[in-house]
Coordinates of C-alpha atoms (C1' of nucleotides) in Angstrom, one line a residue:
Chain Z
X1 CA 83.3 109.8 73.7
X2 CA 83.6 109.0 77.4
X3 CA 86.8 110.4 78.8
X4 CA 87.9 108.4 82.2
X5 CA 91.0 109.9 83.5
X6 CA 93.5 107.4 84.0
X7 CA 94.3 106.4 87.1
X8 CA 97.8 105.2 86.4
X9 CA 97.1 101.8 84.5
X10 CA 96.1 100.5 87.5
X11 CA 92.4 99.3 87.2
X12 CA 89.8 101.5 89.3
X13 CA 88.0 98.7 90.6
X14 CA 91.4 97.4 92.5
X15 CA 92.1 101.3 93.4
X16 CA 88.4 100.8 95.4
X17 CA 89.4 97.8 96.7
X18 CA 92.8 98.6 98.4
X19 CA 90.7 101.3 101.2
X20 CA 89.3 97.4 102.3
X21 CA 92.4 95.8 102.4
X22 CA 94.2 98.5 104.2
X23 CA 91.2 98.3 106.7
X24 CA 91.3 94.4 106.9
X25 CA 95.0 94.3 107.3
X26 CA 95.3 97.3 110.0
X27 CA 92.5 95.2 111.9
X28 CA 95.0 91.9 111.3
X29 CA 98.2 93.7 112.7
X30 CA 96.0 94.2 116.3
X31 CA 95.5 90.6 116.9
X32 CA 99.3 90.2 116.5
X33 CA 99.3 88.5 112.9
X34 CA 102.8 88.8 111.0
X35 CA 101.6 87.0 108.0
X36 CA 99.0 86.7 105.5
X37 CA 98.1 84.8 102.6
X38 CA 96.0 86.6 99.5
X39 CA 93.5 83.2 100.0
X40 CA 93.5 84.0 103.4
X41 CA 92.4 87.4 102.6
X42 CA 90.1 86.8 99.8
X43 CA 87.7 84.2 101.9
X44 CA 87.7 86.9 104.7
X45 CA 86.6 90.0 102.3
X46 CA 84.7 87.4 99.9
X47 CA 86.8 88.0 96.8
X48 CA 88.4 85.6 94.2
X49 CA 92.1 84.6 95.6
X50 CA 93.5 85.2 92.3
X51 CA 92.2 88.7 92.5
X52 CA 93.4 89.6 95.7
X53 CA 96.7 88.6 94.6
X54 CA 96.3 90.8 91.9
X55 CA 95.6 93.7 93.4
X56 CA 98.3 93.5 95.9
X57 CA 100.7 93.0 92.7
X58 CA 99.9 96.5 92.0
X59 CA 101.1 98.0 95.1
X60 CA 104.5 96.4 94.3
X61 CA 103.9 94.5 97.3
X62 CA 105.9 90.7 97.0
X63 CA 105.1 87.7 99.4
X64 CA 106.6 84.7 99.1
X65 CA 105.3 80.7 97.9
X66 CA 103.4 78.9 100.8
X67 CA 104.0 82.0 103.5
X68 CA 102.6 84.7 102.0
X69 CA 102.7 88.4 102.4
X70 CA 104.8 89.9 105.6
X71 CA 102.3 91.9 107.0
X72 CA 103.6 95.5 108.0
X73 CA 105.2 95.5 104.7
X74 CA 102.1 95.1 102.6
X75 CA 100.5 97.7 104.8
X76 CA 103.4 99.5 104.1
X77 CA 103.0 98.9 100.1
X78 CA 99.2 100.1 100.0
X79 CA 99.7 103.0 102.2
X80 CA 102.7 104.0 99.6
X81 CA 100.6 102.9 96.3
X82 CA 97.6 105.2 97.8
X83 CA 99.9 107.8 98.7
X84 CA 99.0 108.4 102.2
X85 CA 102.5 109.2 103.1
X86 CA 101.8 112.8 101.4
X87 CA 98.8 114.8 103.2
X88 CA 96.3 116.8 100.7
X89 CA 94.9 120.4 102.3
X90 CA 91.3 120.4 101.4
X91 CA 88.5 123.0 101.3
X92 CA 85.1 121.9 101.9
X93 CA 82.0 124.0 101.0
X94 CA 78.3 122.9 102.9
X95 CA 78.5 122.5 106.0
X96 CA 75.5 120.5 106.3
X97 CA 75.1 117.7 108.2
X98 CA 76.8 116.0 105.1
X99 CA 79.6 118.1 105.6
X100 CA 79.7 117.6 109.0
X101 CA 79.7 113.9 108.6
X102 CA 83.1 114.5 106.6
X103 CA 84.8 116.7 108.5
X104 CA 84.3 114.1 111.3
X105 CA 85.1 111.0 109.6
X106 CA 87.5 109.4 111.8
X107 CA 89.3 107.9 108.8
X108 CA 90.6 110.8 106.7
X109 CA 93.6 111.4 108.4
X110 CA 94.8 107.9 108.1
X111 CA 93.8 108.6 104.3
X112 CA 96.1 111.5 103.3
X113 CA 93.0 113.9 103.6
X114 CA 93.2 116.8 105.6
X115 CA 90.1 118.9 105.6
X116 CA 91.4 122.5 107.1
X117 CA 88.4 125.1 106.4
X118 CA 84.8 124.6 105.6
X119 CA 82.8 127.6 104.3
X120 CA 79.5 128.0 103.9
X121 CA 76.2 131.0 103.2
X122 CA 74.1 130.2 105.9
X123 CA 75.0 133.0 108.9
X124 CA 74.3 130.8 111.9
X125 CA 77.3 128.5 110.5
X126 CA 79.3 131.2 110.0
X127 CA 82.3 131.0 113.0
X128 CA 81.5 128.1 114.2
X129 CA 83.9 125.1 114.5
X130 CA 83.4 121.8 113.6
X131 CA 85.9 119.5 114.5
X132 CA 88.4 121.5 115.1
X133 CA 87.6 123.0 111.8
X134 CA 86.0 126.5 111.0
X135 CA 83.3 127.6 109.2
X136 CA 83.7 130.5 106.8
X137 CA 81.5 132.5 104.4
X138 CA 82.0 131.7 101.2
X139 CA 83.1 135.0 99.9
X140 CA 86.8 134.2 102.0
X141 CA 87.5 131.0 99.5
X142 CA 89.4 133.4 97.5
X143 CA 91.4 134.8 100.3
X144 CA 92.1 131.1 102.2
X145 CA 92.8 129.0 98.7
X146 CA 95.5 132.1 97.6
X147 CA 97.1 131.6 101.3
X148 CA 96.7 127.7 102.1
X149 CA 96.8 126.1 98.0
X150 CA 94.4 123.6 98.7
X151 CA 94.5 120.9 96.1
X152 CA 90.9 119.4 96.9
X153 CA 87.8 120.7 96.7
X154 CA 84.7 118.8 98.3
X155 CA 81.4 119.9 97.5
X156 CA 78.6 119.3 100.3
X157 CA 76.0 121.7 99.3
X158 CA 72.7 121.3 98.2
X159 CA 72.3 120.4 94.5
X160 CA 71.3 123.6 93.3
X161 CA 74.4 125.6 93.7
X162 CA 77.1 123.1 92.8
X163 CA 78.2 124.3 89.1
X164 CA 78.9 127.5 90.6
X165 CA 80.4 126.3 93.6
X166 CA 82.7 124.2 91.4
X167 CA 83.0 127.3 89.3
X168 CA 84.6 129.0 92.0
X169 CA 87.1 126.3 93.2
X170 CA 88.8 126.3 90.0
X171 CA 88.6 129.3 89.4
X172 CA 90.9 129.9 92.9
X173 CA 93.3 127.0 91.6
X174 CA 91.9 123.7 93.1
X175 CA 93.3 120.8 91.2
X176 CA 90.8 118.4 91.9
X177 CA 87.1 118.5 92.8
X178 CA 85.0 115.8 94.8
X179 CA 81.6 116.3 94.1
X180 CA 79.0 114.5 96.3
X181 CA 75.6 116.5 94.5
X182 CA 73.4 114.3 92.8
X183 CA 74.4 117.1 90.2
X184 CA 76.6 116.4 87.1
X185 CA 79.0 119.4 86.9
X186 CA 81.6 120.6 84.2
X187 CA 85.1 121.6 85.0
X188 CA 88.1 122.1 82.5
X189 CA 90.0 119.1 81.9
X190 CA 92.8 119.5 83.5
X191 CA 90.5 119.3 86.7
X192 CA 89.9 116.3 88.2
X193 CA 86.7 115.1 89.0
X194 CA 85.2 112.9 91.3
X195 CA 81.4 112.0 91.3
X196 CA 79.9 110.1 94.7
X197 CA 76.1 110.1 94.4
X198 CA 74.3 108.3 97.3
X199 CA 71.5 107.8 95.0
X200 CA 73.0 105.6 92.6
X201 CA 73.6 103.0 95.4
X202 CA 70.5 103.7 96.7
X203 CA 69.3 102.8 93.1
X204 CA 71.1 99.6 93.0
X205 CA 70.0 98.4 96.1
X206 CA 66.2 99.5 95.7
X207 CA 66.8 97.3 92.2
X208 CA 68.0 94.3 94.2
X209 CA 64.6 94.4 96.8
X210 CA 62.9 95.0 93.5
X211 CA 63.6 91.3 93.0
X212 CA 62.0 90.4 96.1
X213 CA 58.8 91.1 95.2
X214 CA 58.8 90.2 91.5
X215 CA 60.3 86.8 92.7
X216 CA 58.2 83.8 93.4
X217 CA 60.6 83.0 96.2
X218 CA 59.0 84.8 98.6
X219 CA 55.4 83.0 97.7
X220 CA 57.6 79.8 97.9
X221 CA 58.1 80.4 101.5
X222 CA 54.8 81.7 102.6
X223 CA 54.0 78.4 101.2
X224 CA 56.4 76.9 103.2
X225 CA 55.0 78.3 106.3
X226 CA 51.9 77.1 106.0
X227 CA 53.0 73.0 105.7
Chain F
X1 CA 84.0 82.5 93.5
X2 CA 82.5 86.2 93.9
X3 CA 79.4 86.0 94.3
X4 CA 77.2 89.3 93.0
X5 CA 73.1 89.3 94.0
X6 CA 72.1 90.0 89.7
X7 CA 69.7 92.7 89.4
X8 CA 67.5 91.4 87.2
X9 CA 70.3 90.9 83.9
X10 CA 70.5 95.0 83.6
X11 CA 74.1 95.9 84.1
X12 CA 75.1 97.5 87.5
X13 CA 76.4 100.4 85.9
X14 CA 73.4 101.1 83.7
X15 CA 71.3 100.9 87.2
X16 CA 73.8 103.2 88.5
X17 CA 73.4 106.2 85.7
X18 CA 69.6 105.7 86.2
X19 CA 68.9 108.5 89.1
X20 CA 71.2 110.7 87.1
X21 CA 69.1 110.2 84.2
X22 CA 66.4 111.0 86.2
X23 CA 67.4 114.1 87.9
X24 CA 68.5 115.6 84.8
X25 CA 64.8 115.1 82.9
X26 CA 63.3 116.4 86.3
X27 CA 65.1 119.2 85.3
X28 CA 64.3 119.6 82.2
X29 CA 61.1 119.4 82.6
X30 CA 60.6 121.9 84.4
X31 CA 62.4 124.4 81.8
X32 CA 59.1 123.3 80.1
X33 CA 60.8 120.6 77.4
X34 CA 58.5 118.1 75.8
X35 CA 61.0 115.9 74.2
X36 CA 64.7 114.8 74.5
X37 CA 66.8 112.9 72.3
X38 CA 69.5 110.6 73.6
X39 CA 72.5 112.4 72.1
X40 CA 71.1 115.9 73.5
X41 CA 71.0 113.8 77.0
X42 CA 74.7 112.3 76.4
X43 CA 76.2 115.9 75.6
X44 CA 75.1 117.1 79.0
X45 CA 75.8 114.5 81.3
X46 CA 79.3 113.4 79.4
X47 CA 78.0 109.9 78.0
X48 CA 78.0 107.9 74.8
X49 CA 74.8 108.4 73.5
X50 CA 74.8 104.9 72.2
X51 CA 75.0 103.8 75.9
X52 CA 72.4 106.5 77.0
X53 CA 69.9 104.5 74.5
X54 CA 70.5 101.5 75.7
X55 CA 70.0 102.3 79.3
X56 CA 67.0 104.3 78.5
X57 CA 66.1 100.9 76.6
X58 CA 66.3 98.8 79.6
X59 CA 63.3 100.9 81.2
X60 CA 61.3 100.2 78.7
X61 CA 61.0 103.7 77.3
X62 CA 60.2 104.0 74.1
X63 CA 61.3 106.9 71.9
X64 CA 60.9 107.9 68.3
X65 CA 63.4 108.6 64.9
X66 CA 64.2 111.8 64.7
X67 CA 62.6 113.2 67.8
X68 CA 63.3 111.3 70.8
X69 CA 61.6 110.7 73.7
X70 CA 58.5 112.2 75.6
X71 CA 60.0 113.7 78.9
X72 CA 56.8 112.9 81.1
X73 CA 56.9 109.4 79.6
X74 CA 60.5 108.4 80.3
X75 CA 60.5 109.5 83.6
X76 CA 57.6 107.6 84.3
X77 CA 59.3 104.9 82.4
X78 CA 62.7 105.1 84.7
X79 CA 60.5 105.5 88.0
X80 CA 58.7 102.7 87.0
X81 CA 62.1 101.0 86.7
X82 CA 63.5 102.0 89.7
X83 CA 60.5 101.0 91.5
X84 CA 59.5 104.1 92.8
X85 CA 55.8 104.0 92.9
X86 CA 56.6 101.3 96.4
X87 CA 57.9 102.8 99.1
X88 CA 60.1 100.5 101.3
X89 CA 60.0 101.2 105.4
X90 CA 64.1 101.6 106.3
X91 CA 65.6 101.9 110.0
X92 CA 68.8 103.2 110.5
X93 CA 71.2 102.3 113.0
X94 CA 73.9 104.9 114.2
X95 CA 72.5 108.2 114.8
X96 CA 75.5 110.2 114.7
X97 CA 76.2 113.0 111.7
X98 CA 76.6 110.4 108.9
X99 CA 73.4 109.5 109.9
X100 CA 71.5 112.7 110.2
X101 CA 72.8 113.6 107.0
X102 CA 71.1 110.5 104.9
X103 CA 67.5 111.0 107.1
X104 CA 67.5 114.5 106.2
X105 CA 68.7 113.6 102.4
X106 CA 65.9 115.3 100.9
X107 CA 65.6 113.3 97.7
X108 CA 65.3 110.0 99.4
X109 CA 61.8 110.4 99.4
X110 CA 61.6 110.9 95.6
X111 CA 63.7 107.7 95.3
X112 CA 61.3 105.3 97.1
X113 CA 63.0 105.3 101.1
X114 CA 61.3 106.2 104.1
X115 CA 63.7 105.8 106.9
X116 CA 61.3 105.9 109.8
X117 CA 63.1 105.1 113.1
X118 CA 66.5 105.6 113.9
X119 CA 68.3 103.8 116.9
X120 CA 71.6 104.4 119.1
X121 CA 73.1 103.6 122.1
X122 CA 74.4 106.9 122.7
X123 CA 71.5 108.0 125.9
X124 CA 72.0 111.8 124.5
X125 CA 70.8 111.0 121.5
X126 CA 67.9 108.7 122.2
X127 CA 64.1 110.5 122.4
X128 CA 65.5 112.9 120.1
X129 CA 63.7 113.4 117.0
X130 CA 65.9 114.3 113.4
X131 CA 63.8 115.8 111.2
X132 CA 60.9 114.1 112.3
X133 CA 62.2 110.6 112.5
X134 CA 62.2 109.4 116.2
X135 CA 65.8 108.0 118.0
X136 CA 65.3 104.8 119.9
X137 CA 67.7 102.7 122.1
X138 CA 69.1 99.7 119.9
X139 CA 66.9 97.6 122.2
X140 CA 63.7 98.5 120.8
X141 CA 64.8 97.4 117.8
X142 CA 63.0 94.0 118.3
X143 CA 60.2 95.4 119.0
X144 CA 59.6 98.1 116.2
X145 CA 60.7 95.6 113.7
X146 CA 58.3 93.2 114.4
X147 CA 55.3 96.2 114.4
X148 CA 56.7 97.7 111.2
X149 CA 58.3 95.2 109.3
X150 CA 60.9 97.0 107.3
X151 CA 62.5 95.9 104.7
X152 CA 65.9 98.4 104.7
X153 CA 68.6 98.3 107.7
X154 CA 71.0 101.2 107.1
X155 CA 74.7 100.9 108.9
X156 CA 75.8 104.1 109.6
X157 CA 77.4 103.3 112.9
X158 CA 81.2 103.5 113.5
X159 CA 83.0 100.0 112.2
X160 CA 83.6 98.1 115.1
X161 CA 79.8 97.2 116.3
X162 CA 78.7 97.1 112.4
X163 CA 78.7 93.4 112.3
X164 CA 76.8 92.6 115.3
X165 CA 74.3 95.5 114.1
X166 CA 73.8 93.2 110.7
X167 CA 73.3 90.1 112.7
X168 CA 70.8 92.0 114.9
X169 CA 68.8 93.4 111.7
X170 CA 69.0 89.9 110.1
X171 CA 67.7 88.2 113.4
X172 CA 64.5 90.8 112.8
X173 CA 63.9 90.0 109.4
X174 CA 65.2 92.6 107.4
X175 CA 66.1 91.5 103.3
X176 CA 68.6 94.2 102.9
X177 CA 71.4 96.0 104.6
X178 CA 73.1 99.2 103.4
X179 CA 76.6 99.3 105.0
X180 CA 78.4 102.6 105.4
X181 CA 81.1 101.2 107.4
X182 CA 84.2 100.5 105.9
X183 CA 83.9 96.9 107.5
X184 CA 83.0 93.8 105.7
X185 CA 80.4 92.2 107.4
X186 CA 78.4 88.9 106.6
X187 CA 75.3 87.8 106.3
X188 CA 73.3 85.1 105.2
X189 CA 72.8 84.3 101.5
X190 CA 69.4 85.8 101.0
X191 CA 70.0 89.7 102.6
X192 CA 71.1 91.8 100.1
X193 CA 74.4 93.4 101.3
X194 CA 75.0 96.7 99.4
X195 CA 78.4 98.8 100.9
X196 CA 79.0 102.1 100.4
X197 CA 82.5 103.4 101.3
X198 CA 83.3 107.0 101.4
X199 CA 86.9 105.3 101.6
X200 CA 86.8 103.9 98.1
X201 CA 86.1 107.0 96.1
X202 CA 88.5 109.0 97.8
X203 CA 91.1 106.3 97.3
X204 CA 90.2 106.8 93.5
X205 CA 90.9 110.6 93.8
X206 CA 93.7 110.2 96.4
X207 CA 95.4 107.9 93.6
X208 CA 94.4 110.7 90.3
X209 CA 95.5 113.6 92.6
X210 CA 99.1 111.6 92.6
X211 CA 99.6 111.6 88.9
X212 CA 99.4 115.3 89.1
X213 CA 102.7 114.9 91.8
X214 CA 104.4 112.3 89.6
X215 CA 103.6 113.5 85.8
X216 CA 106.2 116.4 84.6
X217 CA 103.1 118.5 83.6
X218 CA 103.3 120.2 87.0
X219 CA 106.9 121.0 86.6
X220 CA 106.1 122.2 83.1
X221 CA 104.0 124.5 84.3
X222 CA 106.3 125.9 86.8
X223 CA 108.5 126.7 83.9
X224 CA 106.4 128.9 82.1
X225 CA 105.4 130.4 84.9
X226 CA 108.8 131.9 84.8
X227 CA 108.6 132.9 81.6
Chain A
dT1 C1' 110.8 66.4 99.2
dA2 C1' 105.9 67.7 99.0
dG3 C1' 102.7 71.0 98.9
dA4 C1' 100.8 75.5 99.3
dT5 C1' 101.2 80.0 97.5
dT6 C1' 103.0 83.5 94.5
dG7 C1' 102.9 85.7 90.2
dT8 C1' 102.4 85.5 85.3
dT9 C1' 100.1 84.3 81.1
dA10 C1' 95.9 82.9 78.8
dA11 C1' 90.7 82.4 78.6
dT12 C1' 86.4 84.1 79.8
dC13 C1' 83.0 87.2 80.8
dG14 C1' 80.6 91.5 80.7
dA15 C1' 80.2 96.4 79.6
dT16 C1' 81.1 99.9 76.4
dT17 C1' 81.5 101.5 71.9
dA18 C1' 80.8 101.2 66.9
dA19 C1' 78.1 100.1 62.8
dC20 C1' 73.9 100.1 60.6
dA21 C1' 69.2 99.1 59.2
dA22 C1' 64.6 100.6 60.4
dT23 C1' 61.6 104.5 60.8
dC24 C1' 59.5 108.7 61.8
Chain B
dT1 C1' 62.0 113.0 50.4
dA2 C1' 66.1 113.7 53.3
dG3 C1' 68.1 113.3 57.5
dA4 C1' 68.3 112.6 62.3
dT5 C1' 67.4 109.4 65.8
dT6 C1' 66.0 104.9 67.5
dG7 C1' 67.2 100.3 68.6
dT8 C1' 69.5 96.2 67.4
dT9 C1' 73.5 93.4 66.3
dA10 C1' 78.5 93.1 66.0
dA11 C1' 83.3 94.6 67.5
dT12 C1' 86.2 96.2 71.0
dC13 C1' 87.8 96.9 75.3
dG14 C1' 88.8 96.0 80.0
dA15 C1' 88.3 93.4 84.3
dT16 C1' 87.8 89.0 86.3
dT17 C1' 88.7 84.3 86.5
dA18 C1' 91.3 80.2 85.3
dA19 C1' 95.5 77.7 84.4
dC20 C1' 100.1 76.8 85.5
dA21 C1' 105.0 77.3 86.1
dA22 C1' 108.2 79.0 89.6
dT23 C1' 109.6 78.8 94.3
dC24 C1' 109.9 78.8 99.1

DNA sequence: TAGATTGTTAATCGATTAACAATC
DNA sequence: TAGATTGTTAATCGATTAACAATC
């Protein structure tokens, strides 16, 4: 019943994986490398080498027997798979400190992204610039999306008014919706969708201490200690 | 040769779905419901309901044929699962918007997290105080960590000090780091390393958002446009 | 040539989905 | 009783890992 769209064929866990590579690899170039090997990469990020191969095969990236992959070009090849050749306008709505955080994340450039208007209720907001970027009521979304077709939508509000928030970006034509509410929100198919929720890592991780305490291994060492 | 920290043989992505689950019966519950069914649940958040069952299974909830589940129960029954009766003492390093915006994450809280010192290097920022939680110098790290013992280090500075941050944390005894730098960093066997990157999920949209360039749909819709 | 690495094809592993008996 | 839902067991699906031939 589940419908996942498709992200070209290409597994989504490799899609999440290439933002690393492209990191690890930019970080390469600086200390002057030309050349890289996917085992080489896979014991530095602490994947399988088989995988890393594999994930670079997807960018159309080739390297060749017992040399490798020439560096610029598989930068090259990731930045083309991921598209960051082509810049996206986007239209954020919160301007919390969430928000803020976005607007002012370094990366986003160098990711296609290109956050040019925030918009928000709260008065005091209202006007100001973040970034370089300014804050507008809510009520202009209309008039900015018609003039400035803005293909992503990022919702940084609090939970609460997210649907409608949502609501509104398709409504003025935004093709694609990132949605970082702990709030599950419906759009029209067509739309695309993107959930982030900071609590389901949290959740994962709070599992993983969870197994701190039920473990013995901890009485193990206090045991330990006391030899 | 991956290696994954297993949380406790309940599948990541089940663990994941969990604080959705939960924010969703909050909400229900206060519309005043009783009971919920694991179909009715699956319509409204987009699941299988076969899977919805089986997550709610791993919880230990208990529900019954024909009517479901009792809403006051399973939550209890996923909080208990989450382990959100303990509450774990976090510090945060990186004080900058990113930052701000996870100590002023109201729900945190509700999910078990008290960050309760954060620490910079930046001298503007330290002595300030973020909705109530305190900004040290890094250097008092040492010293807080060994009064407060906590078990959480949150990353939330920019990439290039991240690593020396983690080896800092480790050094003081913390059992799990949540990384919101796009860097890998490492760390011994025992810390649990959870990363979050912001770059990941928008790779995933970056990539869906280019279907929409290369599929003819666009262009179809162009056409009859025209008409 | 020898040997490491690519890149493909097959095997494994794990999560999701389907089927169905139990039960309220 | 009839029928919807639980909860388990089996089938499917997809990603990861392993094996190996090609090749530089």
């Amino acid at each position: 019943m589940k419908k996942t769209a498709k992200t070209s064929g290409v597994p989504e866990p490799s899609v999440r994986r290439m933002p690393d590579y492209l990191n690890y690899l930019r970080l390469l170039k600086n200390k002057g490398r030309d050349y890289v090997s996917a085992p080489y990469i896979a014991k530095d990020l602490n994947l399988d080498a088989t995988q890393v191969a594999k994930d670079l095969a997807y960018t159309k990236a080739t390297g060749k027997p017992r040399v490798g992959y020439n560096l610029n070009a598989l930068i090259a090849s990731i930045e083309e798979f991921l598209g960051l050749n082509r810049t996206d306008l986007a239209f954020l709505v919160g301007a919390g400190s969430l928000g803020e955080a976005l607007i002012k994340y370094e990366g986003f450039g160098y990711f296609g992204l290109n956050i040019v208007a925030a918009f928000d209720t709260d008065e005091n907001k209202i006007g100001q610039e973040i970034h370089g970027v300014k804050v507008f009521h809510i009520d202009k979304l209309r008039e900015l999306a018609e003039r400035l077709h803005p293909v992503l939508g990022i919702i940084t509000t609090p939970a609460a008014p997210a649907q409608q928030v949502a609501d509104l970006m398709v409504g003025w034509g935004i093709k694609a919706i990132w949605n970082f509410t702990p709030c599950s929100i419906k759009v029209p198919e067509k739309i695309i969708l993107q959930n982030t929720s900071i609590y389901a890592n949290l959740a994962v991780i709070m599992k993983k201490v969870q197994t701190l305490y039920d473990n013995p291994i901890s009485k193990i060492e206090d045991i330990s200690n006391t030899l």
